[in-house]
mmCIF file of C-alpha atoms in Angstrom:
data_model
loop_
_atom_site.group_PDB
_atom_site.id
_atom_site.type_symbol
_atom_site.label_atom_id
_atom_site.label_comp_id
_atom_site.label_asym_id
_atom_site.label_seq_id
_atom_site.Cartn_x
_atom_site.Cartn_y
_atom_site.Cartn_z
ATOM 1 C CA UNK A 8 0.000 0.000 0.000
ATOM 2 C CA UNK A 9 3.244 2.503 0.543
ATOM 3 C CA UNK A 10 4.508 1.670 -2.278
ATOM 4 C CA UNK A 11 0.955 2.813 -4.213
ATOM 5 C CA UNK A 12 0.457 5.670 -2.296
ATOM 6 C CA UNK A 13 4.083 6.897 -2.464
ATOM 7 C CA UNK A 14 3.271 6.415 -6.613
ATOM 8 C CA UNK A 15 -0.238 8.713 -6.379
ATOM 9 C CA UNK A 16 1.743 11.599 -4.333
ATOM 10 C CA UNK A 17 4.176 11.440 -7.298
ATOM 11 C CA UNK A 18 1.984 11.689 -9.982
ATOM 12 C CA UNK A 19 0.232 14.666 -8.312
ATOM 13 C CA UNK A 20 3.417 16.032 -7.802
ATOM 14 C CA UNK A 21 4.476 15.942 -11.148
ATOM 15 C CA UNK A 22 0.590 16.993 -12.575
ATOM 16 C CA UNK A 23 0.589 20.121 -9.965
ATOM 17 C CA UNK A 24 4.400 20.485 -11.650
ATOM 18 C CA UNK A 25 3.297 20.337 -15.255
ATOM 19 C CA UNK A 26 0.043 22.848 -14.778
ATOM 20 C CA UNK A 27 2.273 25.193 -12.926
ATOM 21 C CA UNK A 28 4.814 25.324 -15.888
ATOM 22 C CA UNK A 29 1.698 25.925 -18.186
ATOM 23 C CA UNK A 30 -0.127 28.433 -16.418
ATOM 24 C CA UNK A 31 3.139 30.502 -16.012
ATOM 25 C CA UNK A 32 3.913 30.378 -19.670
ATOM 26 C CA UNK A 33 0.623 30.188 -21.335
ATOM 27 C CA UNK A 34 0.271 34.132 -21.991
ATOM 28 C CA UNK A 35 3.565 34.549 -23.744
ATOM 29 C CA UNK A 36 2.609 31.838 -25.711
ATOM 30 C CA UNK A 37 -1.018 33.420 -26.559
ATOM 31 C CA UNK A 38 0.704 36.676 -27.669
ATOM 32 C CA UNK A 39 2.648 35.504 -30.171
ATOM 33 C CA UNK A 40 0.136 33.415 -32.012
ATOM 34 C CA UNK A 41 -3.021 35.198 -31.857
ATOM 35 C CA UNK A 42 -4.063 36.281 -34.882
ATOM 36 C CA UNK A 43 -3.923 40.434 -35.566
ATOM 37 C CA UNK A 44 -7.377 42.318 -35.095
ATOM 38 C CA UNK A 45 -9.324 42.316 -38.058
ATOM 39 C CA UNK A 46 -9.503 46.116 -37.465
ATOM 40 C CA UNK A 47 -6.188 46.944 -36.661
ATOM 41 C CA UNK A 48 -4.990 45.067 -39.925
ATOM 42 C CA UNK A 49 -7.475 47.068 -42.146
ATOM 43 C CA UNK A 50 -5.841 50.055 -40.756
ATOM 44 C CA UNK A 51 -2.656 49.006 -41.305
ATOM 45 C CA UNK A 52 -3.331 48.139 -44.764
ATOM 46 C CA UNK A 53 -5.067 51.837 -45.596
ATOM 47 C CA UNK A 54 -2.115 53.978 -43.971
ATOM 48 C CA UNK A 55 -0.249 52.025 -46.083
ATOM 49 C CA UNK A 56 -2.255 52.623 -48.931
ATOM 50 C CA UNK A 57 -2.440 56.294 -48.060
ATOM 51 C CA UNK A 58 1.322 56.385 -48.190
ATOM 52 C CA UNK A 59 1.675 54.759 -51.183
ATOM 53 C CA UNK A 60 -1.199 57.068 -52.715
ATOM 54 C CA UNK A 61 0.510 60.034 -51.449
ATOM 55 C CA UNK A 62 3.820 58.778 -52.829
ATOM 56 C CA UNK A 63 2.283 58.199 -56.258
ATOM 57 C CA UNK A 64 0.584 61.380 -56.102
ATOM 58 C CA UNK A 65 3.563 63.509 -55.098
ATOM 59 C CA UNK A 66 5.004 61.841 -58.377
ATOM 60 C CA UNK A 67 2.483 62.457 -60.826
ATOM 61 C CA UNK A 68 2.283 66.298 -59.534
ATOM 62 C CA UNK A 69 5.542 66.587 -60.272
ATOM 63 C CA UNK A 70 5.580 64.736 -63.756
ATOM 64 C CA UNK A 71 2.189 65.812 -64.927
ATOM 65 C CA UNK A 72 2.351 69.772 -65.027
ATOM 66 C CA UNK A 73 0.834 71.160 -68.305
ATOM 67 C CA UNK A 74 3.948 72.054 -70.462
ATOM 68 C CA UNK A 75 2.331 74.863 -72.574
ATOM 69 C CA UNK A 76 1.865 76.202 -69.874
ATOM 70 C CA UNK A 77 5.105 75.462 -67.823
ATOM 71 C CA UNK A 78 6.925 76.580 -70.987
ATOM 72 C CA UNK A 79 4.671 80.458 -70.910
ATOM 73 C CA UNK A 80 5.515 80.536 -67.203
ATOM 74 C CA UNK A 81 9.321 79.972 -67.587
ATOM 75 C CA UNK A 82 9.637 82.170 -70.704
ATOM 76 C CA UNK A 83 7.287 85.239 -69.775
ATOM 77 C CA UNK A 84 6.232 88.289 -71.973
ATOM 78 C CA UNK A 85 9.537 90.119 -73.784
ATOM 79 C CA UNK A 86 7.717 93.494 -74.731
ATOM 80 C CA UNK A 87 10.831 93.913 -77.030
ATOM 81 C CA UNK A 88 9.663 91.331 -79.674
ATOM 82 C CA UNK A 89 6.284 93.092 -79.722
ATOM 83 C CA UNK A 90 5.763 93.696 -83.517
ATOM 84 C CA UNK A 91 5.064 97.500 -84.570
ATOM 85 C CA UNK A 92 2.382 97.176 -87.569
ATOM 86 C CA UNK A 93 0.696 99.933 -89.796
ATOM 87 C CA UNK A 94 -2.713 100.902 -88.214
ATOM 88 C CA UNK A 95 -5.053 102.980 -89.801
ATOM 89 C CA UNK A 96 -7.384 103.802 -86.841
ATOM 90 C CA UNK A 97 -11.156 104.723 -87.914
ATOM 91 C CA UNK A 98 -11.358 108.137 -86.705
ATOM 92 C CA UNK A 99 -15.372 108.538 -86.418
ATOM 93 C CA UNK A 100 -15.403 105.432 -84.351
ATOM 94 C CA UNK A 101 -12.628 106.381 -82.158
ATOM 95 C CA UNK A 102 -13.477 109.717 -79.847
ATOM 96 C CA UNK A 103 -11.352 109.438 -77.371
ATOM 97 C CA UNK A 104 -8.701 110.212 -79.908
ATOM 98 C CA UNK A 105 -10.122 113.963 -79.942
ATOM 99 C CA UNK A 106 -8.717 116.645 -78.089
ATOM 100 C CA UNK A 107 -12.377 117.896 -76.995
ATOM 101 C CA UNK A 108 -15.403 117.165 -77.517
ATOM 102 C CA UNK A 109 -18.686 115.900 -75.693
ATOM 103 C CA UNK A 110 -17.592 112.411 -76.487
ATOM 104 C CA UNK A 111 -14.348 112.478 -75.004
ATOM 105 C CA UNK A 112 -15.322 114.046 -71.869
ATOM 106 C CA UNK A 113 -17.995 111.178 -71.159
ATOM 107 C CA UNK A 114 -14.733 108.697 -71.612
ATOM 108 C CA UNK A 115 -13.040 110.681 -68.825
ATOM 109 C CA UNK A 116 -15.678 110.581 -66.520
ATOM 110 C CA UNK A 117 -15.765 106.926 -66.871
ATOM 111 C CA UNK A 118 -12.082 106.802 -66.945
ATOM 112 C CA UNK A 119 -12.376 108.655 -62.869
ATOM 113 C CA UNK A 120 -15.029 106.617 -62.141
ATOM 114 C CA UNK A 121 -12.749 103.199 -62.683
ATOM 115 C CA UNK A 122 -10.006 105.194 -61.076
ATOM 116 C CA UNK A 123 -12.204 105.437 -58.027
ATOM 117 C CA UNK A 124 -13.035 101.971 -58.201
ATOM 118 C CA UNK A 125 -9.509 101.013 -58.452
ATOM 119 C CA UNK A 126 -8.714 102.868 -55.199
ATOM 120 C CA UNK A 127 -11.238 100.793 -52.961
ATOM 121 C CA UNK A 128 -9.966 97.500 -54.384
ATOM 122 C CA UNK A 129 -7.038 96.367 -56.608
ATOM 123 C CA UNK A 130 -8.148 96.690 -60.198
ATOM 124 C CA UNK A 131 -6.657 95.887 -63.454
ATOM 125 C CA UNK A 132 -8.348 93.615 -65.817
ATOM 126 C CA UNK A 133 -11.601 94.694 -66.831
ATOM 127 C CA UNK A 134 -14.137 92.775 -69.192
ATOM 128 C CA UNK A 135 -16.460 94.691 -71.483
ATOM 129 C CA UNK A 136 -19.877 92.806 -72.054
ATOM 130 C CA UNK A 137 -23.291 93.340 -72.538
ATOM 131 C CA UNK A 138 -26.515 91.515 -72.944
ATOM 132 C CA UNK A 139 -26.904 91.110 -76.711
ATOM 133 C CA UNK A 140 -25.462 91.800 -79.720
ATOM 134 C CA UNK A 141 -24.484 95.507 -80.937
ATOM 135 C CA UNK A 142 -25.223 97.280 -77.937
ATOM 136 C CA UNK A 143 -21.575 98.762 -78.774
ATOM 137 C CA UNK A 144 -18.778 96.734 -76.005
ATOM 138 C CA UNK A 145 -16.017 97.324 -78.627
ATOM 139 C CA UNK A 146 -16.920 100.450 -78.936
ATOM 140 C CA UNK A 147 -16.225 101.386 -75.269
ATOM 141 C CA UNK A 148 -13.515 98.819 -74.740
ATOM 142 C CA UNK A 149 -11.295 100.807 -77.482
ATOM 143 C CA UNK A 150 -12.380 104.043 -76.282
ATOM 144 C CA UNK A 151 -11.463 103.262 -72.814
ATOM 145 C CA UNK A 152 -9.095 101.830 -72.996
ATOM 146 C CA UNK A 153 -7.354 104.591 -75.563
ATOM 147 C CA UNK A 154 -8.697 107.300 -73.042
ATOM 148 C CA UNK A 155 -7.052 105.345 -70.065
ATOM 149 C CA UNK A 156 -3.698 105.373 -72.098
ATOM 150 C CA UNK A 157 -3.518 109.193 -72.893
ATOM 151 C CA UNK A 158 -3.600 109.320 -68.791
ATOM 152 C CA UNK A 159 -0.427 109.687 -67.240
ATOM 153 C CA UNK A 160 1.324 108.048 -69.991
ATOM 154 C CA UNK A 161 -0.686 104.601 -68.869
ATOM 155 C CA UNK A 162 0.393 101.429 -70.690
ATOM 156 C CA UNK A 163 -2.314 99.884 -71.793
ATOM 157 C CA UNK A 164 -3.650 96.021 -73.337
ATOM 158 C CA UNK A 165 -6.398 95.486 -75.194
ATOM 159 C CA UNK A 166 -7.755 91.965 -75.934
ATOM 160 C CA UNK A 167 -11.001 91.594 -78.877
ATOM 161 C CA UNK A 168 -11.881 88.364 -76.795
ATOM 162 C CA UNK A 169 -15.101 88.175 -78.894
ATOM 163 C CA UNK A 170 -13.455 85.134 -81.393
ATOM 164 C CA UNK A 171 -16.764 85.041 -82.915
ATOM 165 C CA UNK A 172 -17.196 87.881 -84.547
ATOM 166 C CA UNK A 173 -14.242 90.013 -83.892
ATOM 167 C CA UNK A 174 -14.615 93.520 -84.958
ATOM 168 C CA UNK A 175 -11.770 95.451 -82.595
ATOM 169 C CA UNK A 176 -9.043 95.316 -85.440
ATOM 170 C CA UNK A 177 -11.323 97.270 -87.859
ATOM 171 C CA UNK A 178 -11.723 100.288 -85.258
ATOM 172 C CA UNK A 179 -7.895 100.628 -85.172
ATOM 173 C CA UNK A 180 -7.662 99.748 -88.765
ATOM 174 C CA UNK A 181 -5.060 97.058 -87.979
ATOM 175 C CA UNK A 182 -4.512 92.775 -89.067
ATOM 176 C CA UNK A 183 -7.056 90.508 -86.945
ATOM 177 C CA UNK A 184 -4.408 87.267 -87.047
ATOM 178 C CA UNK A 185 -2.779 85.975 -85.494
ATOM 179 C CA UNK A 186 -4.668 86.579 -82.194
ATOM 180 C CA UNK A 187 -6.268 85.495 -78.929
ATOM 181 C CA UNK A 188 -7.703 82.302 -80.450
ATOM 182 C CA UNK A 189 -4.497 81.016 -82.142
ATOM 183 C CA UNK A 190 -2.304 81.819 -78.414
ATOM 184 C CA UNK A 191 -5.178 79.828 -76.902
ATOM 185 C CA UNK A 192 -4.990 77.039 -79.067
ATOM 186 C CA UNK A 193 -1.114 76.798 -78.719
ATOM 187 C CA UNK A 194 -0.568 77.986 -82.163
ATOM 188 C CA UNK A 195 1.137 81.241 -81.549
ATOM 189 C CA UNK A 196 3.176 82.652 -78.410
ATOM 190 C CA UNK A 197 2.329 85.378 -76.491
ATOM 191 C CA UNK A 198 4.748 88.119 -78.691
ATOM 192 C CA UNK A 199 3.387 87.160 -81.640
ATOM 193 C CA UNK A 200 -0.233 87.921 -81.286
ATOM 194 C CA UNK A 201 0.498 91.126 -79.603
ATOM 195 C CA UNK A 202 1.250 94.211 -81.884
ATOM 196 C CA UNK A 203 1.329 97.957 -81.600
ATOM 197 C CA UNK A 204 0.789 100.989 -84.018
ATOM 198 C CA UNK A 205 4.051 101.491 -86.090
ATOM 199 C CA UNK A 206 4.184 105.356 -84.989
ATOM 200 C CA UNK A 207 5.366 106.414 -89.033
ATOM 201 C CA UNK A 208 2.017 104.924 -90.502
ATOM 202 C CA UNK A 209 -0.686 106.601 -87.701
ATOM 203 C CA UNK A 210 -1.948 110.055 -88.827
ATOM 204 C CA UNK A 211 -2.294 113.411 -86.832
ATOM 205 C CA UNK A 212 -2.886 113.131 -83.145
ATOM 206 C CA UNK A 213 -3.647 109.069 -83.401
ATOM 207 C CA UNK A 214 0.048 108.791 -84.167
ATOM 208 C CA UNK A 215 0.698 110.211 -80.877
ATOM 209 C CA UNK A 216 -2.200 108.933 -78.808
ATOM 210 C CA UNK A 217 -1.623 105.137 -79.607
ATOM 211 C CA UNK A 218 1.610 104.677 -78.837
ATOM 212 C CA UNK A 219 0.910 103.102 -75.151
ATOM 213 C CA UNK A 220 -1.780 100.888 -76.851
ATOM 214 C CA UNK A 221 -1.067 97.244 -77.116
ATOM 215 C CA UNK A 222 -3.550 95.331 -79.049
ATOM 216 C CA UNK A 223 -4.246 91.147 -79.227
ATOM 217 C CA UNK A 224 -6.767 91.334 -82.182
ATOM 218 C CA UNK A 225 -9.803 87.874 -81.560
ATOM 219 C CA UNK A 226 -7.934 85.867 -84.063
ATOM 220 C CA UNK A 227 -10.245 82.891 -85.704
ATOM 221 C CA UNK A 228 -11.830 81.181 -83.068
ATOM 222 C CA UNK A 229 -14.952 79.743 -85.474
ATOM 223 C CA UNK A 230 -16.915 77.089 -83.792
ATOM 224 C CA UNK A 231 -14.072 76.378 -80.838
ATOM 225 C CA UNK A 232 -14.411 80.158 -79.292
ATOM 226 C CA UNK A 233 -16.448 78.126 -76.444
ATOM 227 C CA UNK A 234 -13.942 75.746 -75.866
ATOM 228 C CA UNK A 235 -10.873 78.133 -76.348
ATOM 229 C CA UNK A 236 -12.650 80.899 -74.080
ATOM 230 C CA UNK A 237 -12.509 78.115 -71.193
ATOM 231 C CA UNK A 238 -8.828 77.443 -71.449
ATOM 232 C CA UNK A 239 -6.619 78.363 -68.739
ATOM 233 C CA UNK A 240 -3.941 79.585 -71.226
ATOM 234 C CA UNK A 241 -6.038 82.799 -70.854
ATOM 235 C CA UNK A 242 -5.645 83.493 -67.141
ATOM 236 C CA UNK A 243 -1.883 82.813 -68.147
ATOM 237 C CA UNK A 244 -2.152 85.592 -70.624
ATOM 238 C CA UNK A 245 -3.368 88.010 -68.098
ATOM 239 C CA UNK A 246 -0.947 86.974 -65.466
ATOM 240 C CA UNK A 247 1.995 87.004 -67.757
ATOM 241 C CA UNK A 248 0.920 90.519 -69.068
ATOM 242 C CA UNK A 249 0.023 92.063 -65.791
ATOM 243 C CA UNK A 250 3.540 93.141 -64.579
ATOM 244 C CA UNK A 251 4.245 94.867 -67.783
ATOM 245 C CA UNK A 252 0.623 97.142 -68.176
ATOM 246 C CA UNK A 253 -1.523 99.516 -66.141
ATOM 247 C CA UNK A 254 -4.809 98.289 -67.469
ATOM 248 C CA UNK A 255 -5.989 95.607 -69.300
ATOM 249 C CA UNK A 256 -9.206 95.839 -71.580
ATOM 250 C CA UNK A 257 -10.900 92.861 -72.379
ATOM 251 C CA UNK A 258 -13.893 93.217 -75.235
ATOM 252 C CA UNK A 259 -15.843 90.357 -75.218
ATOM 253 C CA UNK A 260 -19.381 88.794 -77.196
ATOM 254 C CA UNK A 261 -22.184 89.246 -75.588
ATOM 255 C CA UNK A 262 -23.710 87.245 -72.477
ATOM 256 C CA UNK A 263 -26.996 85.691 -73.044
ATOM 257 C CA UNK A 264 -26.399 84.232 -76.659
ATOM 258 C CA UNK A 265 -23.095 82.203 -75.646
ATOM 259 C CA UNK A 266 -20.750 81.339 -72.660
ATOM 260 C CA UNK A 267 -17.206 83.055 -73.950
ATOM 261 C CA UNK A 268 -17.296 86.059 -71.738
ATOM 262 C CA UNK A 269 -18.440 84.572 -68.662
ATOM 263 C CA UNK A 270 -15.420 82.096 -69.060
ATOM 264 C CA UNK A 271 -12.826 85.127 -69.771
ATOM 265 C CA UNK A 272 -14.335 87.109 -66.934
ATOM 266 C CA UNK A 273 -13.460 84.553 -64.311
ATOM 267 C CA UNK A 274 -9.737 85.449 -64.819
ATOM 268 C CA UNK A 275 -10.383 89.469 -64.880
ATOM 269 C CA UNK A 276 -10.854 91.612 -61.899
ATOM 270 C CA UNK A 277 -14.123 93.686 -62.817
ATOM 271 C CA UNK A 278 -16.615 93.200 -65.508
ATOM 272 C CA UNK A 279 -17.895 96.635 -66.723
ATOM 273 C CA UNK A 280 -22.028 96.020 -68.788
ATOM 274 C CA UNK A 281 -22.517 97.859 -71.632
ATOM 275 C CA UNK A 282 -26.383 98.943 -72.351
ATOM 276 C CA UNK A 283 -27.630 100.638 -75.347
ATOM 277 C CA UNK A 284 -29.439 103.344 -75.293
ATOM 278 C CA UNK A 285 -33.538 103.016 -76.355
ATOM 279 C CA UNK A 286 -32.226 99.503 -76.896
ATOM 280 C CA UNK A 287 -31.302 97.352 -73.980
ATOM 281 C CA UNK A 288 -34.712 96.148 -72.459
ATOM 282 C CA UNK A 289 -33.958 96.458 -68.619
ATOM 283 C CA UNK A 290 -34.918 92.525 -68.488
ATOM 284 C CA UNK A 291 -31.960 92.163 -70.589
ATOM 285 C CA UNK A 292 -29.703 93.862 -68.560
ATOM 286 C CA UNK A 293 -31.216 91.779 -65.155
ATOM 287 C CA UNK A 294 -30.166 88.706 -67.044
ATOM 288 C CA UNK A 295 -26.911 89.847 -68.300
ATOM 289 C CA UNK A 296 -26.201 90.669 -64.664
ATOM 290 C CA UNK A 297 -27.703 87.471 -63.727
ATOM 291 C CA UNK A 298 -24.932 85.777 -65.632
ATOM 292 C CA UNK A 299 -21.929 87.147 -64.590
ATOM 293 C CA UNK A 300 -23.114 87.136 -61.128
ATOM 294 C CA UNK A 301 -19.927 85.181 -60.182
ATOM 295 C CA UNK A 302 -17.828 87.564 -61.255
ATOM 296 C CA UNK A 303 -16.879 91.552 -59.791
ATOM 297 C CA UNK A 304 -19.482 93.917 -61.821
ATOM 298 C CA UNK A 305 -18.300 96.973 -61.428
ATOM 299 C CA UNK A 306 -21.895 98.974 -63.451
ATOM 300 C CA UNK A 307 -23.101 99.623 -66.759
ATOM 301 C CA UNK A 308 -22.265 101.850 -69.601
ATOM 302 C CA UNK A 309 -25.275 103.910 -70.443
ATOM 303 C CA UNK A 310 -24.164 103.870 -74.749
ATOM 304 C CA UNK A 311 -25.363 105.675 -77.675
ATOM 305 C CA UNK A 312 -27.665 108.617 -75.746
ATOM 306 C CA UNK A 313 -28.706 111.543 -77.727
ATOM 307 C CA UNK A 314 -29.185 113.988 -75.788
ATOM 308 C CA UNK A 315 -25.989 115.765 -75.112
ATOM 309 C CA UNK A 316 -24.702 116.640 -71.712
ATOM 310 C CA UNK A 317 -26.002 119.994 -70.019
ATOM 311 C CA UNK A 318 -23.065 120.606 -68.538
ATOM 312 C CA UNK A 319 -19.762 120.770 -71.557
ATOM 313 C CA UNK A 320 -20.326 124.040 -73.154
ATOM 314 C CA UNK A 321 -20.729 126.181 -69.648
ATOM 315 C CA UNK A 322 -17.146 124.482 -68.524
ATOM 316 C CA UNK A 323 -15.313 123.877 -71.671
ATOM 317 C CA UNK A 324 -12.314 121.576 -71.217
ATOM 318 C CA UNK A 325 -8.887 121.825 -72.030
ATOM 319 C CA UNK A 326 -7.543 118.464 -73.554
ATOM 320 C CA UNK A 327 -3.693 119.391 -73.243
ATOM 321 C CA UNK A 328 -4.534 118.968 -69.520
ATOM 322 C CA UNK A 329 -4.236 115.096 -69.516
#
């Protein structure tokens, strides 16, 4: 019977021994082979993910950048390859050329007015629209922007960004190609559709008057003008030629038949509406300011009013006083 029991105390012994051993190494052992959280390996597996994205991102920011444009950026605007040309500017259509006159006192008055404007907020691009068709935008755009030159020896741009029917290069009597719509298409650089008035070929005071105008004629935009108004070559344009001008004048088609100005009017600071006088319904006007809504309007041009103002002959004006 000793001999038995002796046996059972060893077995227990050794049992108690074993499950001792166990217990003290069993959550080492559970550590290292449980599984990882469902959870925690998803999340592992998406910051990995986001690394790699951002990696691959990073990469394609850095190989992807538009060359056109990379290559306008890099070169800039060299006013010295500007091209002088022979212009022939139409006279009757151009008022602002005259040394007095009602006409070219209402172009000064607007002239102060944008002055003003440009003293509350900065101000140099300005878009010339209007509701409809021949309410007269490139009218005004060339007179302002001929009357804003003659100020303070002002350097001025103008743009015909109507590539529809662009009529800007027959007021100054000057070549309509190559222009806006061949730089946007990436057919022309930046010097090459700019040209100013070869001084020899202008006549009496024009010759004088012009020669801080710049002009980018509308080029042949044809059935693309939609599609070249809404390239960002154009907000390249106006950056590029920003350092080098005190105002740039951009005459553009009208609102409500097509989209082209209220593309080119997102990279201008001001939109200035042009109304017709005995024309322009006031429901056209609403909707032409409807449409550029997004965009700084800065008012409307009251055009082609016949009565004259009350006010020129009783205070005459001097135009040598510029």
């Amino acid at each position: 019977m000793s001999r038995i029991y002796e046996a059972l105390q060893k077995a227990e012994s050794e049992r108690k021994l074993e499950r001792h051993e166990r217990e003290s190494f069993a959550p080492e052992q559970v550590a290292d082979d449980s599984p990882i959280p469902a959870r925690t390996a998803s999340a592992v597996a998406e910051e990995y993910d986001s690394a790699s994205m951002q990696t691959m991102t990073s990469r394609l920011a850095e190989t992807f950048e538009p060359s056109p444009l990379t290559h306008d950026r890099a070169s800039g605007l060299n006013v010295d390859k500007i091209a002088r040309q022979p212009w022939s500017p139409v006279l009757s259509q151009l008022p602002a050329l005259l040394d007095r006159g009602p006409s070219v006192e209402q172009f000064r008055s607007l002239r102060s007015r944008i002055y003003e404007l440009r003293d509350i907020s900065p101000l140099k691009s300005i878009l010339v629209s209007s509701g409809l068709p021949q309410e007269g935008k490139s009218f005004i755009s060339a007179n302002l922007a001929i009357s804003l030159a003659r100020h303070k020896n002002s350097k001025v741009l103008l743009i015909d960004g109507d590539m529809r029917r662009y009529t800007a290069h027959e007021i100054l009597g000057c070549e309509s190609q190559p222009g806006l719509a061949e730089y946007l298409a990436g057919k022309a650089s930046i010097e090459e559709v700019m040209q100013r008035a070869d001084a020899a070929d202008a006549n009496g005071s024009a010759k004088f008057h012009l020669t801080n105008l710049t002009f980018i004629p509308g080029g042949n935009g044809g059935d693309k003008a939609a599609d070249l108004s809404g390239n960002p070559r154009f907000g390249e344009l106006i950056k590029l030629a920003e350092p080098h001008f005190d105002w740039i004048i951009v005459d553009s088609s009208p609102v409500l038949p097509v989209s082209d100005a209220v593309n080119l009017a997102r990279s201008c600071d001001g939109v200035l509406l042009v109304a017709r006088g005995g024309v322009t319904k006031f429901p056209v006007a609403q909707r032409a300011a409807s449409e550029l809504k997004a965009s700084n309007i800065l008012g409307f041009v009251l055009n082609a009013v016949e009565d004259k103002p009350q006010v020129g002959d009783y205070y005459g004006y001097n135009a040598n006083k510029e």
